[in-house]
PDB file of C-alpha atoms and ligand atoms in Angstrom:
ATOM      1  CA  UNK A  35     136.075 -11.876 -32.780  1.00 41.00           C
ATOM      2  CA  UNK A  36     137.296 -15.353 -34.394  1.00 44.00           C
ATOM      3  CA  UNK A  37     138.253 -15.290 -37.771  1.00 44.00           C
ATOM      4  CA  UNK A  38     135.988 -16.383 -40.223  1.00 46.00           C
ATOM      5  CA  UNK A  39     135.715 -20.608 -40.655  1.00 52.00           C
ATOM      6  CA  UNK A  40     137.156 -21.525 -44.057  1.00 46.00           C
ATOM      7  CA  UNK A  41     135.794 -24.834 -45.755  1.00 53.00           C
ATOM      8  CA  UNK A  42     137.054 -27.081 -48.019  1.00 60.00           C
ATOM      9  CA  UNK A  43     135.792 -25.409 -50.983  1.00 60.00           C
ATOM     10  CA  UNK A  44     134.543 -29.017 -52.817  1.00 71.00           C
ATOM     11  CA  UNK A  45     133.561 -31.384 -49.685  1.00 81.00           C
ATOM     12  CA  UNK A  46     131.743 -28.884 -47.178  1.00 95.00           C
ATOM     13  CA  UNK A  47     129.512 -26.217 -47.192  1.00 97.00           C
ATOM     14  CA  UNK A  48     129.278 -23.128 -44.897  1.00 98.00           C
ATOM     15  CA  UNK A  49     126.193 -22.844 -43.291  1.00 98.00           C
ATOM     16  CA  UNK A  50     124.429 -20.719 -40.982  1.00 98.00           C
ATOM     17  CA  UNK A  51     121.643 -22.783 -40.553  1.00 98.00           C
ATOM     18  CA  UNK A  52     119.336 -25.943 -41.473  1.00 97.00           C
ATOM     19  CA  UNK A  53     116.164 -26.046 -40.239  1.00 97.00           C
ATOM     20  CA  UNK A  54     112.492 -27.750 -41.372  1.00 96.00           C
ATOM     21  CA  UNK A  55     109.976 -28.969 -41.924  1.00 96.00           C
ATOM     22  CA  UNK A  56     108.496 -25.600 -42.745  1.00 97.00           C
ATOM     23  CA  UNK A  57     107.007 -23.900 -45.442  1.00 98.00           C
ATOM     24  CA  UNK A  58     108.467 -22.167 -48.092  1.00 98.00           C
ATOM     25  CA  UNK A  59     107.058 -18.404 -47.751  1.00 98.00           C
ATOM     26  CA  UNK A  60     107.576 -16.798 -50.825  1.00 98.00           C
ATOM     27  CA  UNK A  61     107.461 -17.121 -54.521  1.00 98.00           C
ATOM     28  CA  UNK A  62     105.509 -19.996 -57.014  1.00 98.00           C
ATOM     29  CA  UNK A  63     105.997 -22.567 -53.636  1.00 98.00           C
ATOM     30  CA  UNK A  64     104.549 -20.454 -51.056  1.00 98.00           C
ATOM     31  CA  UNK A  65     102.493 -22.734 -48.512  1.00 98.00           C
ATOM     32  CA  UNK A  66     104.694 -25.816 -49.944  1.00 98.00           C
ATOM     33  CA  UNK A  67     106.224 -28.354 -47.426  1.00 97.00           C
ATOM     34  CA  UNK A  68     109.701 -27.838 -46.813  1.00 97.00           C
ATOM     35  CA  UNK A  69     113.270 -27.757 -45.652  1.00 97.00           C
ATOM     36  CA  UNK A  70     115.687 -25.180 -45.916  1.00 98.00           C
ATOM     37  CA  UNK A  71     119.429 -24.666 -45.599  1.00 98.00           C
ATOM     38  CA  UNK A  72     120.689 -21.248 -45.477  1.00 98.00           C
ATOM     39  CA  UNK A  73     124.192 -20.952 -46.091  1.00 98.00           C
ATOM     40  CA  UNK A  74     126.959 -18.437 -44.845  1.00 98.00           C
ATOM     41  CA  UNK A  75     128.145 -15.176 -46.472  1.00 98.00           C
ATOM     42  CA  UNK A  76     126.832 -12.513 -48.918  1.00 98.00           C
ATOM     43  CA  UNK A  77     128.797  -9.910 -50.564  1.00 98.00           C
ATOM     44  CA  UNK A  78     126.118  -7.526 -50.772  1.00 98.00           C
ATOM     45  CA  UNK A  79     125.054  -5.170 -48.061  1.00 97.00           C
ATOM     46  CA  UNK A  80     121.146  -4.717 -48.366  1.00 98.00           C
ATOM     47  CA  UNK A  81     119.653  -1.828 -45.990  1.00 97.00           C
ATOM     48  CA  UNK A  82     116.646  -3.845 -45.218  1.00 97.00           C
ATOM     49  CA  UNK A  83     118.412  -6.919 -45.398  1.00 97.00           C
ATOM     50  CA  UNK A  84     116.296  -9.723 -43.173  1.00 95.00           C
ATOM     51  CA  UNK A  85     119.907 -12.599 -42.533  1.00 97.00           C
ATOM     52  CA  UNK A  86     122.529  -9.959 -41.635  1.00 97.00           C
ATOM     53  CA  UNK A  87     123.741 -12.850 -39.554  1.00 97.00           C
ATOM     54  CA  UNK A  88     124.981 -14.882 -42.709  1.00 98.00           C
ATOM     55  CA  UNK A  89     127.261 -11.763 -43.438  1.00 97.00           C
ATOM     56  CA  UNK A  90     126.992  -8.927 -41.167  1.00 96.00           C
ATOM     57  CA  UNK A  91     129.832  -8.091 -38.435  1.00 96.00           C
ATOM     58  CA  UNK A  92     128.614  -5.268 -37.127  1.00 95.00           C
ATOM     59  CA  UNK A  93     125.736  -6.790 -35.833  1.00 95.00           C
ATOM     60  CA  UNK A  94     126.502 -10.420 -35.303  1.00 96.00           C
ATOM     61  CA  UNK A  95     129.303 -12.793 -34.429  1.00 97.00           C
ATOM     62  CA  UNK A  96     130.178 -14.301 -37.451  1.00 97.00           C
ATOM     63  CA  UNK A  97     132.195 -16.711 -36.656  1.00 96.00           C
ATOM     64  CA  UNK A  98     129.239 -18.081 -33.637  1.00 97.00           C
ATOM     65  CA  UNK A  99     127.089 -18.269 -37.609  1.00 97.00           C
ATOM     66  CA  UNK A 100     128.545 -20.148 -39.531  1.00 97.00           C
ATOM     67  CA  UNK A 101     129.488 -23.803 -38.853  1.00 97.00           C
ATOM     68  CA  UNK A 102     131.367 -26.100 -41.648  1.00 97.00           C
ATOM     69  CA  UNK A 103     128.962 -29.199 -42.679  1.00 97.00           C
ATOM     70  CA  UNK A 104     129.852 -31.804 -45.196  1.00 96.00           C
ATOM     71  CA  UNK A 105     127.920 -33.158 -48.271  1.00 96.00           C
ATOM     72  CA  UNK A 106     127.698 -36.050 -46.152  1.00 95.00           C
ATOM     73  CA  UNK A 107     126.237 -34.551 -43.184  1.00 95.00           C
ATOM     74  CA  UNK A 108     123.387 -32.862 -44.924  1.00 96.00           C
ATOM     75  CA  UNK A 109     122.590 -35.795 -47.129  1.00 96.00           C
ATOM     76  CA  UNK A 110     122.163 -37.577 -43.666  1.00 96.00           C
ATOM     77  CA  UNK A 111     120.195 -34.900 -42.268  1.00 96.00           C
ATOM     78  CA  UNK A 112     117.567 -35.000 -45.173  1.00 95.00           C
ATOM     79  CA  UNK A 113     117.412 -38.563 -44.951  1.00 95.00           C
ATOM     80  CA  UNK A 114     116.029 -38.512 -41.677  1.00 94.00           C
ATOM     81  CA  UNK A 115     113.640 -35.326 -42.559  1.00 87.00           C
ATOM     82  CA  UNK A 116     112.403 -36.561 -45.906  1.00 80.00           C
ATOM     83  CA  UNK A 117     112.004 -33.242 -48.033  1.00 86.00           C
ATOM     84  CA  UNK A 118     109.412 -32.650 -50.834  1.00 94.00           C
ATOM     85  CA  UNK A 119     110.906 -29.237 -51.512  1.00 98.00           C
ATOM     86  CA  UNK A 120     114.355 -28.355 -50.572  1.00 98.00           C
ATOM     87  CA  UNK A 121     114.911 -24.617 -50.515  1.00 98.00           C
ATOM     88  CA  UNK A 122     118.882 -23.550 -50.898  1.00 98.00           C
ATOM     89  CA  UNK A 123     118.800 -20.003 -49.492  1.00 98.00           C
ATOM     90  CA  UNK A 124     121.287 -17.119 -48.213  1.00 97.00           C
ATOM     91  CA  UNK A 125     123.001 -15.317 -47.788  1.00 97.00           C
ATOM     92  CA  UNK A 126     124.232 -15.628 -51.351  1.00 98.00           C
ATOM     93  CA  UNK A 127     124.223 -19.602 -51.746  1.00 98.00           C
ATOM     94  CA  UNK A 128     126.134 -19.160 -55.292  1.00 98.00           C
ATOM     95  CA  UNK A 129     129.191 -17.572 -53.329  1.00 98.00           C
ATOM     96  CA  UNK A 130     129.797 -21.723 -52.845  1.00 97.00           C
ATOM     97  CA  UNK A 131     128.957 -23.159 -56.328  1.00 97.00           C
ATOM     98  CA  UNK A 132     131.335 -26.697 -56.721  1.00 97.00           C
ATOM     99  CA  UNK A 133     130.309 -28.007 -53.062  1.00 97.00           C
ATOM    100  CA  UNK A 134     126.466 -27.131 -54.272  1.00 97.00           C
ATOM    101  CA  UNK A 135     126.908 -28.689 -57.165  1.00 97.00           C
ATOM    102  CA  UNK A 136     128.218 -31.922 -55.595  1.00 97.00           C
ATOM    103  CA  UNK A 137     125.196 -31.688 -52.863  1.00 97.00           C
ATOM    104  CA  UNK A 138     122.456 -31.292 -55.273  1.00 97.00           C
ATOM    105  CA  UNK A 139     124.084 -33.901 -57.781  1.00 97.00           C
ATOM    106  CA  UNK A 140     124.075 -36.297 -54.643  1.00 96.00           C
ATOM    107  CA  UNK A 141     120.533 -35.508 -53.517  1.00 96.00           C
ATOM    108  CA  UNK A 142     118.954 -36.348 -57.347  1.00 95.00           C
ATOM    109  CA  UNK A 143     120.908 -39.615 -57.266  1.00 95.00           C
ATOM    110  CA  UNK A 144     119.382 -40.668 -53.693  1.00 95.00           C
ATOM    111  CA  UNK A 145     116.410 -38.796 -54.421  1.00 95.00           C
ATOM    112  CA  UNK A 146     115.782 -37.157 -51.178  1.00 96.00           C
ATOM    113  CA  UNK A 147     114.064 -34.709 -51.926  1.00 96.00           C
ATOM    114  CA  UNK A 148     111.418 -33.965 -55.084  1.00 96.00           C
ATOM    115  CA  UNK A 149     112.183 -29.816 -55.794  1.00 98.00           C
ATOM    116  CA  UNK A 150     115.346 -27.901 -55.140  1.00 98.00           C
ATOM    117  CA  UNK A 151     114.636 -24.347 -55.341  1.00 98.00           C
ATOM    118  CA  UNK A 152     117.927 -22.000 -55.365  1.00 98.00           C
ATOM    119  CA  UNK A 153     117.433 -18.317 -53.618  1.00 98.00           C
ATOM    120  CA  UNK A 154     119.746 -15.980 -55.197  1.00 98.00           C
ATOM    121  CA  UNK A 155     120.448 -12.103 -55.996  1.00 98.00           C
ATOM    122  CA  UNK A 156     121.814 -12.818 -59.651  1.00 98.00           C
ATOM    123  CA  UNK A 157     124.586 -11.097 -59.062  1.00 98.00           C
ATOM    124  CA  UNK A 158     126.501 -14.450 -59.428  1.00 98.00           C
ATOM    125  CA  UNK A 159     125.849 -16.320 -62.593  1.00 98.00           C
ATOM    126  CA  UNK A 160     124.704 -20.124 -62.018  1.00 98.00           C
ATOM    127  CA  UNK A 161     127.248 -23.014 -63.263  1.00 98.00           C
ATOM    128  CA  UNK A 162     125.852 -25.255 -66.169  1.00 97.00           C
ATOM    129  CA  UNK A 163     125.677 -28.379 -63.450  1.00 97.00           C
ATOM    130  CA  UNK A 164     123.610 -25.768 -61.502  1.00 98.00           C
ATOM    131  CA  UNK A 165     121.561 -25.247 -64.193  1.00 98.00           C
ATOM    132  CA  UNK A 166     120.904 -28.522 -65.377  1.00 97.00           C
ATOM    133  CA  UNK A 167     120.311 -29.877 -61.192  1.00 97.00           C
ATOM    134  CA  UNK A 168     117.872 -27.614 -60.135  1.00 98.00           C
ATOM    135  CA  UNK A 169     114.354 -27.681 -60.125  1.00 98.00           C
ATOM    136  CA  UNK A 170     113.938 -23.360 -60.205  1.00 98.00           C
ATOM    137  CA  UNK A 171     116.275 -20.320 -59.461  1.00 98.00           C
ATOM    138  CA  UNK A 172     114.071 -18.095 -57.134  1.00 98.00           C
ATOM    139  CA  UNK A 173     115.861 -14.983 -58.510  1.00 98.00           C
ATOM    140  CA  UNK A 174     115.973 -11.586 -56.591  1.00 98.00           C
ATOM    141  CA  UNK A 175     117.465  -8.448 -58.088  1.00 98.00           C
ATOM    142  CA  UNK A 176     117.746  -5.868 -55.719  1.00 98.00           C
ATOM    143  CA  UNK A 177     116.353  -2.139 -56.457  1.00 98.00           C
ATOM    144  CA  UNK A 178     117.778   1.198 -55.312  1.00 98.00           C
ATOM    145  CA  UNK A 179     116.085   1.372 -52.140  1.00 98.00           C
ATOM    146  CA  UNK A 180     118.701  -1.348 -51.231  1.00 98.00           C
ATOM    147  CA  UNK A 181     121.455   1.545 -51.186  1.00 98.00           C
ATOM    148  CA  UNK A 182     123.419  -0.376 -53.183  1.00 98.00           C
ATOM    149  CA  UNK A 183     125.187   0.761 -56.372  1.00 98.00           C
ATOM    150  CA  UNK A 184     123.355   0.084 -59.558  1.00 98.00           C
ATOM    151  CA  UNK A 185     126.390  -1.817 -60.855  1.00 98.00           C
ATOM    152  CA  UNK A 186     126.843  -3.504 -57.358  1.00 98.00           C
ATOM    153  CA  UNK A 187     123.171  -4.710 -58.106  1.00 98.00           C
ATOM    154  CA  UNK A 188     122.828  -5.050 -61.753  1.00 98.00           C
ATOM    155  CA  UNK A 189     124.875  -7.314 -63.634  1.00 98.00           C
ATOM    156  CA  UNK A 190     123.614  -7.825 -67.259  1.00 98.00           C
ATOM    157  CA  UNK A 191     125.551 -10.540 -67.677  1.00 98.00           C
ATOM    158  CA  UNK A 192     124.215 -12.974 -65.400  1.00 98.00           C
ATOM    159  CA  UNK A 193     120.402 -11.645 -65.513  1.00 98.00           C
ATOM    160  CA  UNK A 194     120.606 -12.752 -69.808  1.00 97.00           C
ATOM    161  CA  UNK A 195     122.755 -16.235 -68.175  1.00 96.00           C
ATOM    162  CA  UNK A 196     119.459 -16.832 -65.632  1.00 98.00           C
ATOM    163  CA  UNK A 197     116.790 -16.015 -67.831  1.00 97.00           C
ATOM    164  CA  UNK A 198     118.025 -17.997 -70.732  1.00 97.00           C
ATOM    165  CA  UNK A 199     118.053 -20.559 -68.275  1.00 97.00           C
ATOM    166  CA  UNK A 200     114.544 -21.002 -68.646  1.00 97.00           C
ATOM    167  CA  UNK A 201     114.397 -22.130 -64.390  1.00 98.00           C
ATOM    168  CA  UNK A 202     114.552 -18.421 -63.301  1.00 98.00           C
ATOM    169  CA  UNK A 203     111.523 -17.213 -61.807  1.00 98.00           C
ATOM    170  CA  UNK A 204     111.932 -13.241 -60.569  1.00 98.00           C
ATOM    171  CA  UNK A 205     110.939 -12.149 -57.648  1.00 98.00           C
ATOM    172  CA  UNK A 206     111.394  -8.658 -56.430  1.00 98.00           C
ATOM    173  CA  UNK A 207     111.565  -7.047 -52.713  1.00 98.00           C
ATOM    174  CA  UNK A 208     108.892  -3.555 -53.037  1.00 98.00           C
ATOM    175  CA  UNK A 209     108.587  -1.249 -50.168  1.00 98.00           C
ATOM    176  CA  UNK A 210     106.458   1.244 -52.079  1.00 98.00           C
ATOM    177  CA  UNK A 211     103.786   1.313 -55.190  1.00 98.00           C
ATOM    178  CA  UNK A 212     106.743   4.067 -57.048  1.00 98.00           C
ATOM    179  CA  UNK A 213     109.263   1.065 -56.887  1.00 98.00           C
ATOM    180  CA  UNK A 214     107.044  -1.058 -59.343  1.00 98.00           C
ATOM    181  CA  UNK A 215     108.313   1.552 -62.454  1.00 98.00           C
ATOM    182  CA  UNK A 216     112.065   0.790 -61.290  1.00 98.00           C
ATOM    183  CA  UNK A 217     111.082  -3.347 -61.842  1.00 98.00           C
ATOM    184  CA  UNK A 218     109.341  -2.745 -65.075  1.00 98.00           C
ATOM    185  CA  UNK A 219     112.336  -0.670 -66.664  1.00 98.00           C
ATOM    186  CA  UNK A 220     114.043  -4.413 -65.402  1.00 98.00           C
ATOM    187  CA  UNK A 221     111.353  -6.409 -67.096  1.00 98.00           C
ATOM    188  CA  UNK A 222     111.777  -4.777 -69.932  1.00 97.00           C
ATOM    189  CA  UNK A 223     115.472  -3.943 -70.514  1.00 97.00           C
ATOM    190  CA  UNK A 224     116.564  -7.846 -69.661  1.00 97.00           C
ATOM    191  CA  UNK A 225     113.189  -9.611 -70.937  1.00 97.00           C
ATOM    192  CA  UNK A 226     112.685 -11.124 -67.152  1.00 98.00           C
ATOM    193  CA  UNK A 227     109.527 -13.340 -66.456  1.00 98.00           C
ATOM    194  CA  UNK A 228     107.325 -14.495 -65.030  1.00 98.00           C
ATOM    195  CA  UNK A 229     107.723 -11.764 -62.430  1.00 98.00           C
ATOM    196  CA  UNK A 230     106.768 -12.158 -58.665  1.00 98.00           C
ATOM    197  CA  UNK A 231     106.380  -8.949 -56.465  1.00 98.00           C
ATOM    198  CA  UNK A 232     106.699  -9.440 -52.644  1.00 98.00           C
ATOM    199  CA  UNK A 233     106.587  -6.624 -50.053  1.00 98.00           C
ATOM    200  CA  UNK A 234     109.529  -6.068 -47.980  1.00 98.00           C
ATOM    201  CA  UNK A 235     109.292  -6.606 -44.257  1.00 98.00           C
ATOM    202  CA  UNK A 236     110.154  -8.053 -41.340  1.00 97.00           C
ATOM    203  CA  UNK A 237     106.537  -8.086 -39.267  1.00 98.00           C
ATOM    204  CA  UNK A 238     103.300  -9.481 -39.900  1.00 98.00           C
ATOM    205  CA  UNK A 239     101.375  -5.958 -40.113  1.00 98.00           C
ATOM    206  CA  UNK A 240     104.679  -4.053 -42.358  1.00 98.00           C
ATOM    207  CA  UNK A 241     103.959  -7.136 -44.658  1.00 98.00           C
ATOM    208  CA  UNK A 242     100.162  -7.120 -44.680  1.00 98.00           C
ATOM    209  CA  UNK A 243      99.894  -3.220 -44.979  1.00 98.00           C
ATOM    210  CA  UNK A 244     102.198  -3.647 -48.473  1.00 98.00           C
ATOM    211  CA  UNK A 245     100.722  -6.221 -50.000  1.00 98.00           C
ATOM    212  CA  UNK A 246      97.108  -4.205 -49.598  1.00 98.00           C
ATOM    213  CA  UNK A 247      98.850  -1.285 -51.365  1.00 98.00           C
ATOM    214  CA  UNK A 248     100.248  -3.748 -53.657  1.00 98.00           C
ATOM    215  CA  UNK A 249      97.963  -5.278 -55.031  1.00 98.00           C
ATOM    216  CA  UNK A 250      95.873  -3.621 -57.704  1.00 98.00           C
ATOM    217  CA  UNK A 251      98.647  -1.756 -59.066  1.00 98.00           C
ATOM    218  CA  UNK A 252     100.746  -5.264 -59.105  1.00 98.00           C
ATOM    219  CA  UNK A 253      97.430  -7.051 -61.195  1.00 98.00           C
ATOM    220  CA  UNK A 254      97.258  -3.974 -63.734  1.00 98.00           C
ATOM    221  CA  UNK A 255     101.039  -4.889 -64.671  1.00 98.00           C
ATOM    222  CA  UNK A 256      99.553  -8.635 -64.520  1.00 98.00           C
ATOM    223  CA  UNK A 257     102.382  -9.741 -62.376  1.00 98.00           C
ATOM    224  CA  UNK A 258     101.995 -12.085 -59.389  1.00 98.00           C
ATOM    225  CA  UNK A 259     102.068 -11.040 -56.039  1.00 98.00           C
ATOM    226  CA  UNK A 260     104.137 -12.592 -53.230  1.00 98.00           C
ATOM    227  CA  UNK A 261     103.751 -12.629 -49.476  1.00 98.00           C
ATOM    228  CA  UNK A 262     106.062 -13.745 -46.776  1.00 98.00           C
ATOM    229  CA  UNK A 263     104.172 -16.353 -45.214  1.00 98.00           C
ATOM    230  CA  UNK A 264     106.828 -17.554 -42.531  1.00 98.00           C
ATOM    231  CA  UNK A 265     106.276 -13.707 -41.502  1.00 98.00           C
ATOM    232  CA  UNK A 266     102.713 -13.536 -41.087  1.00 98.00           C
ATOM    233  CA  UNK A 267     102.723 -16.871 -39.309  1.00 97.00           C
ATOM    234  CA  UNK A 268     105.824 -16.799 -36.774  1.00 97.00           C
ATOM    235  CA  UNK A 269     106.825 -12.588 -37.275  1.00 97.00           C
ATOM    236  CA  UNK A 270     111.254 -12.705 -37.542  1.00 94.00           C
ATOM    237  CA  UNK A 271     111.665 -15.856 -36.090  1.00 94.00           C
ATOM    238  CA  UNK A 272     114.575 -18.055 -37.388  1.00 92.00           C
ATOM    239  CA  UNK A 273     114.651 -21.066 -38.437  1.00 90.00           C
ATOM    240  CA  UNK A 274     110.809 -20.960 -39.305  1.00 91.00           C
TER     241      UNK A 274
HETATM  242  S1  SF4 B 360     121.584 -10.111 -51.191  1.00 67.72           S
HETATM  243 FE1  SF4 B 360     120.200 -11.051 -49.682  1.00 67.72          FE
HETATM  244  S2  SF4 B 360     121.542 -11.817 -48.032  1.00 67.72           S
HETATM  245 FE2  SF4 B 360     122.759 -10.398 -49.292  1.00 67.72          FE
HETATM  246  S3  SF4 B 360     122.590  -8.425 -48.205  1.00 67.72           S
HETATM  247 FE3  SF4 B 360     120.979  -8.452 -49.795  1.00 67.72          FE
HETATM  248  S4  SF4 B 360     119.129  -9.289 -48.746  1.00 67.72           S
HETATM  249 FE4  SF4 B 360     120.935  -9.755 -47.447  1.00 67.72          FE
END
């Protein structure tokens, strides 16, 4: 296999892939008109994780993933593909925070696009440009049945940094009613809202079968419920 491409860490970004329109399929903007770039590498290890390809070797060619595109070249790409909602997703896009930074600086000042919604872990805590360019952090801590290490997980540190914020939304991956305890010790211990819970899965029926179960014991916590629209529409397609 070819070693990994390294970017300039300022000008370029390391992406896996760019694709829209579309719509975004989970959180606040699900059903909303957009555009997505999903950018290269994660240093987490999810089980269930549904983009092994931005990080994975054991079960894809990383170095046929990722390809090295400049601010430049995205800023021409959405200004061919006008975006109303731009949706910066992973992979773990804060792994790459002073080339975001410059990107999402240059898209407010040629306004191409109206939202920028950031996809993270919060694992990684934002930078103050971040911060202040973004429209919403779509945040998702991961729970045990991720089979990673609490501490791997958790960080304190950066869940107080996002939800002092105030552009955090949370939104957390459930496989099972039980889980829902496991968010609410979350909730409560970091003082994380508004909460979002969306099943995890990769096909149309997993998806539909957990939101069913979901669902009343998700409204008797008054939390919102989630559902992976791209899935129920186009199953594990990429770039949908
Ligand atoms: S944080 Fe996201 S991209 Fe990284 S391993 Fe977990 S699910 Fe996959």
């Amino acid at each position: 296999m070819k070693p990994p491409v390294v970017s300039d860490v300022d000008r370029d970004l390391v992406v896996n892939e760019a694709f829209g329109p579309t719509f975004q399929g989970e959180g606040p903007s699900t059903g909303r008109y957009a555009h997505f770039i999903r950018l290269f590498g994660c240093h987490l290890s999810c089980t269930w994780c549904d983009t092994p390809q931005t990080h994975d070797p054991a079960r894809h060619d990383l170095a046929a993933e990722q390809r090295i595109l400049s601010i430049e070249d995205i800023l021409s790409w959405l200004a061919s593909t006008p975006a109303d909602l731009l949706v910066i997703t992973g992979g773990e896009p804060l792994l790459q925070p002073r080339a975001l930074e410059r990107l999402l600086c240059a898209i407010r000042e040629r306004e191409l696009a109206t939202d920028v919604e950031i996809e993270t872990s919060g694992t990684i805590a934002p930078t103050d440009v971040l911060i202040s360019a973004v429209t919403r952090f779509n945040v998702s801590p991961k729970l045990a049945h991720s089979g990673l290490r609490r501490r791997q997980r958790i960080r304190p540190a950066v869940l107080r940094d996002l939800a002092g914020s105030g552009k955090a939304v949370w939104k957390f991956v459930v496989q099972q009613v039980d889980d829902l305890d496991e968010v609410q010790e979350l909730v409560g211990t970091y003082g994380l809202h508004p909460v979002w819970i969306m099943p995890e899965g990769t096909d149309s029926s997993t998806v539909l079968a957990r939101m069913r179960l979901l669902a009343d014991p998700v409204l008797a916590r008054r939390w919102h419920l989630s559902t992976r629209l791209h899935t129920l529409l186009w199953e594990n397609s990429r770039g949908r």
